[in-house]
PDB file of C-alpha atoms in Angstrom:
ATOM      1  CA  MET A 656       0.186   0.059  -0.252  1.00  0.00           C
ATOM      2  CA  SER A 657       1.426   3.387  -1.241  1.00  0.00           C
ATOM      3  CA  LYS A 658       2.355   6.118   1.538  1.00  0.00           C
ATOM      4  CA  THR A 659      -0.450   8.618   1.956  1.00  0.00           C
ATOM      5  CA  VAL A 660       0.481  12.031   0.953  1.00  0.00           C
ATOM      6  CA  ILE A 661      -2.417  14.643   0.726  1.00  0.00           C
ATOM      7  CA  LEU A 662      -2.657  17.884  -1.206  1.00  0.00           C
ATOM      8  CA  VAL A 663      -4.684  20.418   0.307  1.00  0.00           C
ATOM      9  CA  THR A 664      -5.364  23.395  -1.998  1.00  0.00           C
ATOM     10  CA  GLY A 665      -6.977  26.694  -0.284  1.00  0.00           C
ATOM     11  CA  SER A 666      -4.459  25.731   2.793  1.00  0.00           C
ATOM     12  CA  ASN A 667      -5.192  29.355   4.073  1.00  0.00           C
ATOM     13  CA  GLY A 668      -8.783  29.654   4.254  1.00  0.00           C
ATOM     14  CA  GLN A 669     -11.183  29.271   7.324  1.00  0.00           C
ATOM     15  CA  ILE A 670     -11.052  25.367   7.263  1.00  0.00           C
ATOM     16  CA  GLY A 671      -8.026  24.801   5.192  1.00  0.00           C
ATOM     17  CA  THR A 672      -5.772  26.264   7.996  1.00  0.00           C
ATOM     18  CA  GLU A 673      -6.906  23.974  10.811  1.00  0.00           C
ATOM     19  CA  LEU A 674      -7.700  21.000   8.741  1.00  0.00           C
ATOM     20  CA  VAL A 675      -3.968  21.205   7.435  1.00  0.00           C
ATOM     21  CA  SER A 676      -3.237  20.996  11.095  1.00  0.00           C
ATOM     22  CA  ALA A 677      -5.648  18.258  11.714  1.00  0.00           C
ATOM     23  CA  LEU A 678      -4.235  16.273   8.859  1.00  0.00           C
ATOM     24  CA  GLN A 679      -0.648  16.593  10.172  1.00  0.00           C
ATOM     25  CA  LYS A 680      -1.260  15.425  13.503  1.00  0.00           C
ATOM     26  CA  LYS A 681      -3.051  12.389  11.827  1.00  0.00           C
ATOM     27  CA  HIS A 682      -0.573  11.362   9.251  1.00  0.00           C
ATOM     28  CA  GLY A 683       2.561  13.519   9.835  1.00  0.00           C
ATOM     29  CA  GLN A 684       4.090  16.931   8.407  1.00  0.00           C
ATOM     30  CA  ASP A 685       5.735  15.507   5.870  1.00  0.00           C
ATOM     31  CA  SER A 686       2.301  13.831   4.486  1.00  0.00           C
ATOM     32  CA  VAL A 687       0.572  17.240   3.907  1.00  0.00           C
ATOM     33  CA  ILE A 688       1.225  19.508   1.238  1.00  0.00           C
ATOM     34  CA  ALA A 689      -0.821  22.598   1.872  1.00  0.00           C
ATOM     35  CA  THR A 690      -1.149  24.860  -1.045  1.00  0.00           C
ATOM     36  CA  ASP A 691      -2.638  28.363  -1.923  1.00  0.00           C
ATOM     37  CA  LEU A 692      -1.862  31.821  -3.481  1.00  0.00           C
ATOM     38  CA  LYS A 693       0.520  32.828  -0.894  1.00  0.00           C
ATOM     39  CA  ASP A 694       2.140  31.481   2.026  1.00  0.00           C
ATOM     40  CA  ASN A 695       1.053  30.975   5.695  1.00  0.00           C
ATOM     41  CA  GLU A 696       3.720  32.470   7.754  1.00  0.00           C
ATOM     42  CA  ASN A 697       2.486  30.638  10.934  1.00  0.00           C
ATOM     43  CA  SER A 698       2.075  27.555   9.326  1.00  0.00           C
ATOM     44  CA  GLU A 699       4.528  24.749   9.405  1.00  0.00           C
ATOM     45  CA  GLY A 700       5.258  21.774   7.570  1.00  0.00           C
ATOM     46  CA  ILE A 701       5.227  21.713   3.289  1.00  0.00           C
ATOM     47  CA  PHE A 702       3.819  24.654   1.381  1.00  0.00           C
ATOM     48  CA  GLU A 703       4.068  25.188  -2.466  1.00  0.00           C
ATOM     49  CA  PHE A 704       2.378  28.277  -3.907  1.00  0.00           C
ATOM     50  CA  LEU A 705      -0.174  27.308  -5.885  1.00  0.00           C
ATOM     51  CA  ASP A 706      -2.662  28.612  -8.373  1.00  0.00           C
ATOM     52  CA  VAL A 707      -5.495  25.865  -8.773  1.00  0.00           C
ATOM     53  CA  MET A 708      -6.468  27.099 -12.220  1.00  0.00           C
ATOM     54  CA  ASN A 709      -3.277  26.345 -13.412  1.00  0.00           C
ATOM     55  CA  PHE A 710      -3.263  22.613 -15.033  1.00  0.00           C
ATOM     56  CA  GLU A 711       0.543  22.315 -15.553  1.00  0.00           C
ATOM     57  CA  ARG A 712       1.005  23.924 -12.267  1.00  0.00           C
ATOM     58  CA  VAL A 713      -0.946  21.321 -10.294  1.00  0.00           C
ATOM     59  CA  GLU A 714       0.052  18.289 -12.188  1.00  0.00           C
ATOM     60  CA  ARG A 715       3.755  18.948 -11.106  1.00  0.00           C
ATOM     61  CA  VAL A 716       2.820  19.114  -7.706  1.00  0.00           C
ATOM     62  CA  ILE A 717       0.827  16.106  -7.932  1.00  0.00           C
ATOM     63  CA  LYS A 718       3.733  14.301  -9.311  1.00  0.00           C
ATOM     64  CA  LYS A 719       6.605  15.948  -7.630  1.00  0.00           C
ATOM     65  CA  TYR A 720       5.101  14.593  -4.016  1.00  0.00           C
ATOM     66  CA  ASN A 721       3.450  11.520  -5.622  1.00  0.00           C
ATOM     67  CA  VAL A 722       0.258  12.609  -4.230  1.00  0.00           C
ATOM     68  CA  THR A 723      -2.535   9.994  -3.367  1.00  0.00           C
ATOM     69  CA  GLN A 724      -5.320  12.258  -1.463  1.00  0.00           C
ATOM     70  CA  ILE A 725      -6.898  15.830  -2.526  1.00  0.00           C
ATOM     71  CA  TYR A 726      -9.038  17.656  -0.222  1.00  0.00           C
ATOM     72  CA  HIS A 727      -9.833  20.865  -2.409  1.00  0.00           C
ATOM     73  CA  LEU A 728     -11.116  24.012  -0.711  1.00  0.00           C
ATOM     74  CA  ALA A 729     -10.153  26.421  -2.915  1.00  0.00           C
ATOM     75  CA  ALA A 730     -13.088  28.473  -3.632  1.00  0.00           C
ATOM     76  CA  LEU A 731     -14.341  32.012  -3.495  1.00  0.00           C
ATOM     77  CA  LEU A 732     -17.689  32.242  -1.192  1.00  0.00           C
ATOM     78  CA  SER A 733     -21.264  33.231  -1.403  1.00  0.00           C
ATOM     79  CA  SER A 734     -21.064  37.531  -0.831  1.00  0.00           C
ATOM     80  CA  SER A 735     -17.510  37.868  -2.104  1.00  0.00           C
ATOM     81  CA  GLY A 736     -18.698  35.495  -5.448  1.00  0.00           C
ATOM     82  CA  GLU A 737     -21.604  37.726  -6.350  1.00  0.00           C
ATOM     83  CA  LYS A 738     -18.966  40.577  -7.181  1.00  0.00           C
ATOM     84  CA  ASN A 739     -17.211  38.759  -9.817  1.00  0.00           C
ATOM     85  CA  PRO A 740     -19.109  35.968 -11.111  1.00  0.00           C
ATOM     86  CA  ALA A 741     -17.199  34.621 -13.994  1.00  0.00           C
ATOM     87  CA  LEU A 742     -13.686  34.767 -11.387  1.00  0.00           C
ATOM     88  CA  THR A 743     -15.559  32.472  -9.236  1.00  0.00           C
ATOM     89  CA  TRP A 744     -16.812  30.283 -11.743  1.00  0.00           C
ATOM     90  CA  ARG A 745     -13.535  29.528 -12.709  1.00  0.00           C
ATOM     91  CA  ILE A 746     -11.931  29.058  -9.178  1.00  0.00           C
ATOM     92  CA  ASN A 747     -15.008  27.011  -8.336  1.00  0.00           C
ATOM     93  CA  LEU A 748     -15.798  25.005 -11.021  1.00  0.00           C
ATOM     94  CA  ASP A 749     -12.819  24.926 -13.934  1.00  0.00           C
ATOM     95  CA  ALA A 750     -10.354  24.824 -11.389  1.00  0.00           C
ATOM     96  CA  TYR A 751     -12.119  21.461  -9.806  1.00  0.00           C
ATOM     97  CA  LEU A 752     -12.441  19.997 -13.347  1.00  0.00           C
ATOM     98  CA  ASN A 753      -8.806  20.534 -13.282  1.00  0.00           C
ATOM     99  CA  ILE A 754      -8.532  18.458  -9.977  1.00  0.00           C
ATOM    100  CA  LEU A 755     -10.892  15.848 -11.342  1.00  0.00           C
ATOM    101  CA  GLN A 756      -8.630  15.018 -14.877  1.00  0.00           C
ATOM    102  CA  LEU A 757      -5.790  14.826 -12.667  1.00  0.00           C
ATOM    103  CA  ALA A 758      -6.997  12.616 -10.371  1.00  0.00           C
ATOM    104  CA  HIS A 759      -8.447  10.338 -13.009  1.00  0.00           C
ATOM    105  CA  LYS A 760      -5.140  10.416 -14.667  1.00  0.00           C
ATOM    106  CA  HIS A 761      -2.903  10.068 -11.596  1.00  0.00           C
ATOM    107  CA  LYS A 762      -4.909   7.494 -10.019  1.00  0.00           C
ATOM    108  CA  ILE A 763      -5.562   9.606  -6.819  1.00  0.00           C
ATOM    109  CA  GLU A 764      -7.075   7.158  -4.327  1.00  0.00           C
ATOM    110  CA  LYS A 765      -9.625   9.901  -2.664  1.00  0.00           C
ATOM    111  CA  ILE A 766     -10.795  13.205  -3.082  1.00  0.00           C
ATOM    112  CA  PHE A 767     -12.372  15.451  -0.697  1.00  0.00           C
ATOM    113  CA  PHE A 768     -14.814  17.964  -2.471  1.00  0.00           C
ATOM    114  CA  PRO A 769     -16.478  20.569   0.112  1.00  0.00           C
ATOM    115  CA  SER A 770     -19.969  22.098  -1.008  1.00  0.00           C
ATOM    116  CA  THR A 771     -22.005  24.174   0.772  1.00  0.00           C
ATOM    117  CA  ILE A 772     -26.026  25.178   2.043  1.00  0.00           C
ATOM    118  CA  GLY A 773     -25.404  27.523  -0.664  1.00  0.00           C
ATOM    119  CA  VAL A 774     -26.540  25.177  -3.537  1.00  0.00           C
ATOM    120  CA  PHE A 775     -30.059  25.439  -1.570  1.00  0.00           C
ATOM    121  CA  GLY A 776     -32.644  28.060  -2.713  1.00  0.00           C
ATOM    122  CA  PRO A 777     -35.885  29.532  -2.668  1.00  0.00           C
ATOM    123  CA  THR A 778     -37.358  26.406  -4.284  1.00  0.00           C
ATOM    124  CA  THR A 779     -35.859  24.080  -1.153  1.00  0.00           C
ATOM    125  CA  PRO A 780     -37.546  23.583   1.890  1.00  0.00           C
ATOM    126  CA  ARG A 781     -36.411  25.746   4.394  1.00  0.00           C
ATOM    127  CA  ILE A 782     -37.332  23.602   7.517  1.00  0.00           C
ATOM    128  CA  ASN A 783     -35.461  20.445   7.591  1.00  0.00           C
ATOM    129  CA  THR A 784     -34.271  20.134   4.319  1.00  0.00           C
ATOM    130  CA  PRO A 785     -33.604  16.746   3.214  1.00  0.00           C
ATOM    131  CA  GLN A 786     -30.740  15.381   1.443  1.00  0.00           C
ATOM    132  CA  ASN A 787     -32.221  15.311  -2.063  1.00  0.00           C
ATOM    133  CA  THR A 788     -34.196  17.938  -2.953  1.00  0.00           C
ATOM    134  CA  SER A 789     -34.588  20.914  -5.238  1.00  0.00           C
ATOM    135  CA  PHE A 790     -31.587  23.294  -6.257  1.00  0.00           C
ATOM    136  CA  VAL A 791     -32.192  26.504  -7.531  1.00  0.00           C
ATOM    137  CA  PRO A 792     -29.464  28.466  -6.243  1.00  0.00           C
ATOM    138  CA  GLY A 793     -29.453  32.210  -6.268  1.00  0.00           C
ATOM    139  CA  THR A 794     -25.701  32.917  -6.196  1.00  0.00           C
ATOM    140  CA  VAL A 795     -22.700  31.859  -8.494  1.00  0.00           C
ATOM    141  CA  TYR A 796     -21.087  30.582  -5.198  1.00  0.00           C
ATOM    142  CA  GLY A 797     -24.121  27.818  -5.001  1.00  0.00           C
ATOM    143  CA  ILE A 798     -24.512  27.501  -8.764  1.00  0.00           C
ATOM    144  CA  SER A 799     -20.802  26.672  -8.832  1.00  0.00           C
ATOM    145  CA  LYS A 800     -21.191  24.272  -5.952  1.00  0.00           C
ATOM    146  CA  ILE A 801     -24.248  22.289  -7.035  1.00  0.00           C
ATOM    147  CA  THR A 802     -22.249  21.481 -10.775  1.00  0.00           C
ATOM    148  CA  GLY A 803     -19.268  20.308  -8.705  1.00  0.00           C
ATOM    149  CA  GLU A 804     -21.503  17.912  -6.975  1.00  0.00           C
ATOM    150  CA  LEU A 805     -22.878  16.568 -10.202  1.00  0.00           C
ATOM    151  CA  TRP A 806     -19.372  16.888 -11.451  1.00  0.00           C
ATOM    152  CA  SER A 807     -18.365  14.657  -8.426  1.00  0.00           C
ATOM    153  CA  GLN A 808     -21.577  12.408  -9.261  1.00  0.00           C
ATOM    154  CA  TYR A 809     -20.359  11.657 -13.318  1.00  0.00           C
ATOM    155  CA  TYR A 810     -16.432  11.085 -12.262  1.00  0.00           C
ATOM    156  CA  ARG A 811     -17.482   8.682  -9.707  1.00  0.00           C
ATOM    157  CA  ASN A 812     -19.940   6.429 -11.837  1.00  0.00           C
ATOM    158  CA  THR A 813     -17.879   6.882 -14.691  1.00  0.00           C
ATOM    159  CA  TYR A 814     -14.431   6.443 -13.495  1.00  0.00           C
ATOM    160  CA  GLY A 815     -14.854   4.906 -10.419  1.00  0.00           C
ATOM    161  CA  LEU A 816     -13.301   7.558  -8.332  1.00  0.00           C
ATOM    162  CA  ASP A 817     -13.686   7.953  -4.524  1.00  0.00           C
ATOM    163  CA  ILE A 818     -14.895  11.732  -4.243  1.00  0.00           C
ATOM    164  CA  ARG A 819     -16.924  12.652  -0.840  1.00  0.00           C
ATOM    165  CA  GLY A 820     -17.992  15.709   0.021  1.00  0.00           C
ATOM    166  CA  ILE A 821     -19.870  18.044   2.724  1.00  0.00           C
ATOM    167  CA  ARG A 822     -22.536  20.189   2.370  1.00  0.00           C
ATOM    168  CA  PHE A 823     -21.282  22.897   4.990  1.00  0.00           C
ATOM    169  CA  PRO A 824     -23.666  25.112   6.693  1.00  0.00           C
ATOM    170  CA  GLY A 825     -22.005  28.641   7.780  1.00  0.00           C
ATOM    171  CA  VAL A 826     -18.950  27.343   9.655  1.00  0.00           C
ATOM    172  CA  ILE A 827     -17.683  29.100  13.397  1.00  0.00           C
ATOM    173  CA  SER A 828     -14.290  29.293  14.145  1.00  0.00           C
ATOM    174  CA  TYR A 829     -11.782  31.441  16.179  1.00  0.00           C
ATOM    175  CA  ALA A 830      -8.583  30.448  14.737  1.00  0.00           C
ATOM    176  CA  THR A 831      -9.191  32.410  11.022  1.00  0.00           C
ATOM    177  CA  ILE A 832     -11.828  35.171  10.583  1.00  0.00           C
ATOM    178  CA  PRO A 833     -13.630  34.061   7.351  1.00  0.00           C
ATOM    179  CA  LYS A 834     -14.516  36.606   4.322  1.00  0.00           C
ATOM    180  CA  GLY A 835     -16.972  37.011   1.633  1.00  0.00           C
ATOM    181  CA  GLY A 836     -19.382  34.669   3.262  1.00  0.00           C
ATOM    182  CA  THR A 837     -23.022  35.089   4.231  1.00  0.00           C
ATOM    183  CA  THR A 838     -23.050  33.776   7.563  1.00  0.00           C
ATOM    184  CA  ASP A 839     -19.961  35.533   8.653  1.00  0.00           C
ATOM    185  CA  PHE A 840     -21.737  37.350  11.661  1.00  0.00           C
ATOM    186  CA  ALA A 841     -21.450  34.477  13.720  1.00  0.00           C
ATOM    187  CA  VAL A 842     -17.903  34.452  13.723  1.00  0.00           C
ATOM    188  CA  GLU A 843     -17.571  38.313  13.574  1.00  0.00           C
ATOM    189  CA  ILE A 844     -19.811  39.250  16.757  1.00  0.00           C
ATOM    190  CA  PHE A 845     -17.546  37.686  19.140  1.00  0.00           C
ATOM    191  CA  PHE A 846     -14.444  39.267  17.976  1.00  0.00           C
ATOM    192  CA  GLU A 847     -16.279  42.600  18.016  1.00  0.00           C
ATOM    193  CA  ALA A 848     -18.057  41.391  21.443  1.00  0.00           C
ATOM    194  CA  VAL A 849     -14.504  41.033  22.761  1.00  0.00           C
ATOM    195  CA  LYS A 850     -12.495  43.882  21.233  1.00  0.00           C
ATOM    196  CA  ASN A 851     -15.782  46.789  21.342  1.00  0.00           C
ATOM    197  CA  LYS A 852     -18.414  45.271  23.225  1.00  0.00           C
ATOM    198  CA  LYS A 853     -20.725  46.114  20.282  1.00  0.00           C
ATOM    199  CA  TYR A 854     -21.853  44.521  16.954  1.00  0.00           C
ATOM    200  CA  ASP A 855     -23.823  46.040  13.961  1.00  0.00           C
ATOM    201  CA  CYS A 856     -25.012  42.754  12.101  1.00  0.00           C
ATOM    202  CA  PHE A 857     -25.526  42.659   8.283  1.00  0.00           C
ATOM    203  CA  LEU A 858     -28.734  40.358   8.714  1.00  0.00           C
ATOM    204  CA  LYS A 859     -32.357  40.758  10.798  1.00  0.00           C
ATOM    205  CA  ALA A 860     -31.995  39.973  13.925  1.00  0.00           C
ATOM    206  CA  ASP A 861     -34.992  36.678  13.360  1.00  0.00           C
ATOM    207  CA  THR A 862     -32.743  35.432  10.560  1.00  0.00           C
ATOM    208  CA  ARG A 863     -32.278  31.574  11.018  1.00  0.00           C
ATOM    209  CA  LEU A 864     -29.722  29.331   9.618  1.00  0.00           C
ATOM    210  CA  PRO A 865     -27.848  26.557  10.186  1.00  0.00           C
ATOM    211  CA  MET A 866     -24.326  26.209  11.868  1.00  0.00           C
ATOM    212  CA  VAL A 867     -21.255  24.174  12.885  1.00  0.00           C
ATOM    213  CA  TYR A 868     -18.371  24.320  15.038  1.00  0.00           C
ATOM    214  CA  MET A 869     -14.855  24.057  13.827  1.00  0.00           C
ATOM    215  CA  PRO A 870     -13.940  20.967  15.820  1.00  0.00           C
ATOM    216  CA  ASP A 871     -17.184  19.307  14.568  1.00  0.00           C
ATOM    217  CA  VAL A 872     -15.966  20.367  10.801  1.00  0.00           C
ATOM    218  CA  LEU A 873     -12.822  18.774  11.523  1.00  0.00           C
ATOM    219  CA  LYS A 874     -14.272  15.532  12.848  1.00  0.00           C
ATOM    220  CA  ALA A 875     -16.732  15.124  10.228  1.00  0.00           C
ATOM    221  CA  THR A 876     -14.149  15.626   7.324  1.00  0.00           C
ATOM    222  CA  LEU A 877     -11.904  12.919   8.653  1.00  0.00           C
ATOM    223  CA  ASP A 878     -14.705  10.687   9.237  1.00  0.00           C
ATOM    224  CA  LEU A 879     -16.078  10.720   6.468  1.00  0.00           C
ATOM    225  CA  MET A 880     -12.652  10.560   4.823  1.00  0.00           C
ATOM    226  CA  GLU A 881     -11.796   7.733   7.027  1.00  0.00           C
ATOM    227  CA  ALA A 882     -15.475   5.640   6.435  1.00  0.00           C
ATOM    228  CA  PRO A 883     -15.408   2.087   4.467  1.00  0.00           C
ATOM    229  CA  LYS A 884     -15.942   2.800   0.775  1.00  0.00           C
ATOM    230  CA  GLU A 885     -18.588   0.803   0.609  1.00  0.00           C
ATOM    231  CA  ASP A 886     -20.385   2.804   3.755  1.00  0.00           C
ATOM    232  CA  ILE A 887     -20.609   6.037   1.240  1.00  0.00           C
ATOM    233  CA  SER A 888     -23.682   6.004  -0.485  1.00  0.00           C
ATOM    234  CA  ILE A 889     -23.513   9.215  -2.360  1.00  0.00           C
ATOM    235  CA  SER A 890     -21.182  10.651  -4.409  1.00  0.00           C
ATOM    236  CA  TYR A 891     -22.007  14.030  -4.364  1.00  0.00           C
ATOM    237  CA  ALA A 892     -21.916  15.540  -0.782  1.00  0.00           C
ATOM    238  CA  TYR A 893     -23.687  14.908   2.213  1.00  0.00           C
ATOM    239  CA  ASN A 894     -25.686  17.780   4.137  1.00  0.00           C
ATOM    240  CA  ILE A 895     -24.605  18.070   7.633  1.00  0.00           C
ATOM    241  CA  SER A 896     -25.394  20.489  10.644  1.00  0.00           C
ATOM    242  CA  GLY A 897     -24.409  21.713  13.958  1.00  0.00           C
ATOM    243  CA  PHE A 898     -27.416  23.850  15.400  1.00  0.00           C
ATOM    244  CA  SER A 899     -29.141  26.283  13.998  1.00  0.00           C
ATOM    245  CA  LEU A 900     -29.386  29.788  15.180  1.00  0.00           C
ATOM    246  CA  THR A 901     -30.384  33.398  14.745  1.00  0.00           C
ATOM    247  CA  PRO A 902     -28.367  36.993  15.115  1.00  0.00           C
ATOM    248  CA  ALA A 903     -30.658  37.440  18.255  1.00  0.00           C
ATOM    249  CA  GLU A 904     -29.817  34.268  20.071  1.00  0.00           C
ATOM    250  CA  LEU A 905     -26.467  34.215  19.492  1.00  0.00           C
ATOM    251  CA  ASN A 906     -26.188  37.381  21.025  1.00  0.00           C
ATOM    252  CA  VAL A 907     -28.232  36.490  24.289  1.00  0.00           C
ATOM    253  CA  ALA A 908     -26.099  33.620  24.519  1.00  0.00           C
ATOM    254  CA  ILE A 909     -23.077  35.574  24.420  1.00  0.00           C
ATOM    255  CA  LYS A 910     -24.430  38.315  26.601  1.00  0.00           C
ATOM    256  CA  LYS A 911     -24.321  35.645  29.199  1.00  0.00           C
ATOM    257  CA  TYR A 912     -20.721  36.209  29.297  1.00  0.00           C
ATOM    258  CA  ILE A 913     -20.468  39.850  28.437  1.00  0.00           C
ATOM    259  CA  PRO A 914     -23.519  41.450  29.433  1.00  0.00           C
ATOM    260  CA  GLU A 915     -22.774  45.041  28.117  1.00  0.00           C
ATOM    261  CA  LEU A 916     -22.425  43.957  24.780  1.00  0.00           C
ATOM    262  CA  GLN A 917     -24.841  45.866  22.099  1.00  0.00           C
ATOM    263  CA  ILE A 918     -25.879  44.419  18.839  1.00  0.00           C
ATOM    264  CA  THR A 919     -27.657  46.740  16.341  1.00  0.00           C
ATOM    265  CA  TYR A 920     -28.968  45.295  12.470  1.00  0.00           C
ATOM    266  CA  THR A 921     -28.459  46.551   9.693  1.00  0.00           C
ATOM    267  CA  PRO A 922     -29.490  44.184   6.840  1.00  0.00           C
ATOM    268  CA  ASP A 923     -27.165  44.296   3.712  1.00  0.00           C
ATOM    269  CA  LYS A 924     -27.614  42.823   0.513  1.00  0.00           C
ATOM    270  CA  ARG A 925     -26.589  39.351   1.934  1.00  0.00           C
ATOM    271  CA  GLN A 926     -29.982  39.399   3.688  1.00  0.00           C
ATOM    272  CA  LYS A 927     -31.457  37.888   0.490  1.00  0.00           C
ATOM    273  CA  ILE A 928     -28.800  35.435   0.036  1.00  0.00           C
ATOM    274  CA  ALA A 929     -29.694  34.394   3.681  1.00  0.00           C
ATOM    275  CA  ASP A 930     -33.098  34.438   2.896  1.00  0.00           C
ATOM    276  CA  SER A 931     -32.883  31.682   0.305  1.00  0.00           C
ATOM    277  CA  TRP A 932     -31.120  29.239   2.672  1.00  0.00           C
ATOM    278  CA  SER A 933     -32.257  26.568   4.723  1.00  0.00           C
ATOM    279  CA  GLU A 934     -33.303  27.257   8.513  1.00  0.00           C
ATOM    280  CA  THR A 935     -32.521  23.693   9.304  1.00  0.00           C
ATOM    281  CA  ILE A 936     -30.853  20.893   8.262  1.00  0.00           C
ATOM    282  CA  ASP A 937     -31.973  16.737   7.786  1.00  0.00           C
ATOM    283  CA  ASP A 938     -28.258  15.459   8.038  1.00  0.00           C
ATOM    284  CA  SER A 939     -30.079  11.866   8.856  1.00  0.00           C
ATOM    285  CA  LEU A 940     -28.073  10.182   5.924  1.00  0.00           C
ATOM    286  CA  ALA A 941     -24.830  11.348   7.378  1.00  0.00           C
ATOM    287  CA  ARG A 942     -25.435   9.939  10.279  1.00  0.00           C
ATOM    288  CA  LYS A 943     -26.836   6.859   9.034  1.00  0.00           C
ATOM    289  CA  ASP A 944     -23.503   6.506   6.633  1.00  0.00           C
ATOM    290  CA  TRP A 945     -20.563   7.248   8.847  1.00  0.00           C
ATOM    291  CA  ASN A 946     -21.893   7.676  12.121  1.00  0.00           C
ATOM    292  CA  TRP A 947     -22.123  11.726  12.056  1.00  0.00           C
ATOM    293  CA  SER A 948     -22.772  13.560  15.149  1.00  0.00           C
ATOM    294  CA  PRO A 949     -21.727  16.774  16.322  1.00  0.00           C
ATOM    295  CA  ALA A 950     -20.297  17.549  19.881  1.00  0.00           C
ATOM    296  CA  TYR A 951     -20.926  21.397  19.921  1.00  0.00           C
ATOM    297  CA  ASP A 952     -24.473  22.982  20.274  1.00  0.00           C
ATOM    298  CA  MET A 953     -24.787  26.859  20.569  1.00  0.00           C
ATOM    299  CA  GLU A 954     -24.044  27.198  24.457  1.00  0.00           C
ATOM    300  CA  SER A 955     -21.409  24.906  24.147  1.00  0.00           C
ATOM    301  CA  MET A 956     -19.683  26.515  20.967  1.00  0.00           C
ATOM    302  CA  VAL A 957     -20.536  30.443  22.711  1.00  0.00           C
ATOM    303  CA  LYS A 958     -18.326  29.074  25.797  1.00  0.00           C
ATOM    304  CA  ASP A 959     -15.312  27.686  23.475  1.00  0.00           C
ATOM    305  CA  MET A 960     -15.085  30.340  21.569  1.00  0.00           C
ATOM    306  CA  LEU A 961     -14.905  32.981  24.599  1.00  0.00           C
ATOM    307  CA  ASP A 962     -12.401  31.139  26.317  1.00  0.00           C
ATOM    308  CA  ASN A 963     -10.415  31.065  23.165  1.00  0.00           C
ATOM    309  CA  ILE A 964     -10.803  34.749  22.178  1.00  0.00           C
ATOM    310  CA  LYS A 965     -10.423  36.441  25.418  1.00  0.00           C
TER     311      LYS A 965
END
């Protein structure tokens, strides 16, 4: 059996930063190749500058390190993606097609493809959104990701590639502040609460969205990738969720620790995106296939976030 060597694209992003560390702990620093458009000075281990849209460059990295698995995290997110739809399509989809073609050519053993609740849209049931439903996303981010899911299914069915994916809800974390997402308020509020004791939220107070805390993101990703192939019943992306919350509920939970926190609400263009997304998610298939079970609810997440930020 060949040595596991993992290529991570988009390693400087919110998930990538912490996933690289988790993979290094599991497989060793010399088995994880972190890549992005600029180096992360705080990271340890192997790093390669990589533009994922450059087919030849990606192939050189795969061949140089004899890569066996690829975690393809490079993407533009929902809000930032609306500023340049054509670029978002190239980064989010054309680059993924590069990965799929090279994975087939070089017999990559496993691929991880992160998707999003952004694949859902106004025709999707917002409560307990099922695994298989109507997909009419309202952003180029969502359009690119649902198309990526279909390409994943095609490459698995046609070429036998072992591709696994997760539709992530809003991701909350303290190590890296996200940029360009519709659920970023759920991270920004913590840093503003600690620093300034006030926060102006860009969504309405009662906007309910599904979330997941970073430790559960890492656990879900690693558990899915380690699950026996015969247990994986779909080839696109699994629904998962940790909990759902509104900005007002999050404010109340944080005020238990920072009672002087003042929050105002100034909805911007992201409100329209949020209004088209799910409020709660049915993740029963992930629970059945690979025993997904989040460790954190909103209350335990809030305590852990503040313990690490203060």
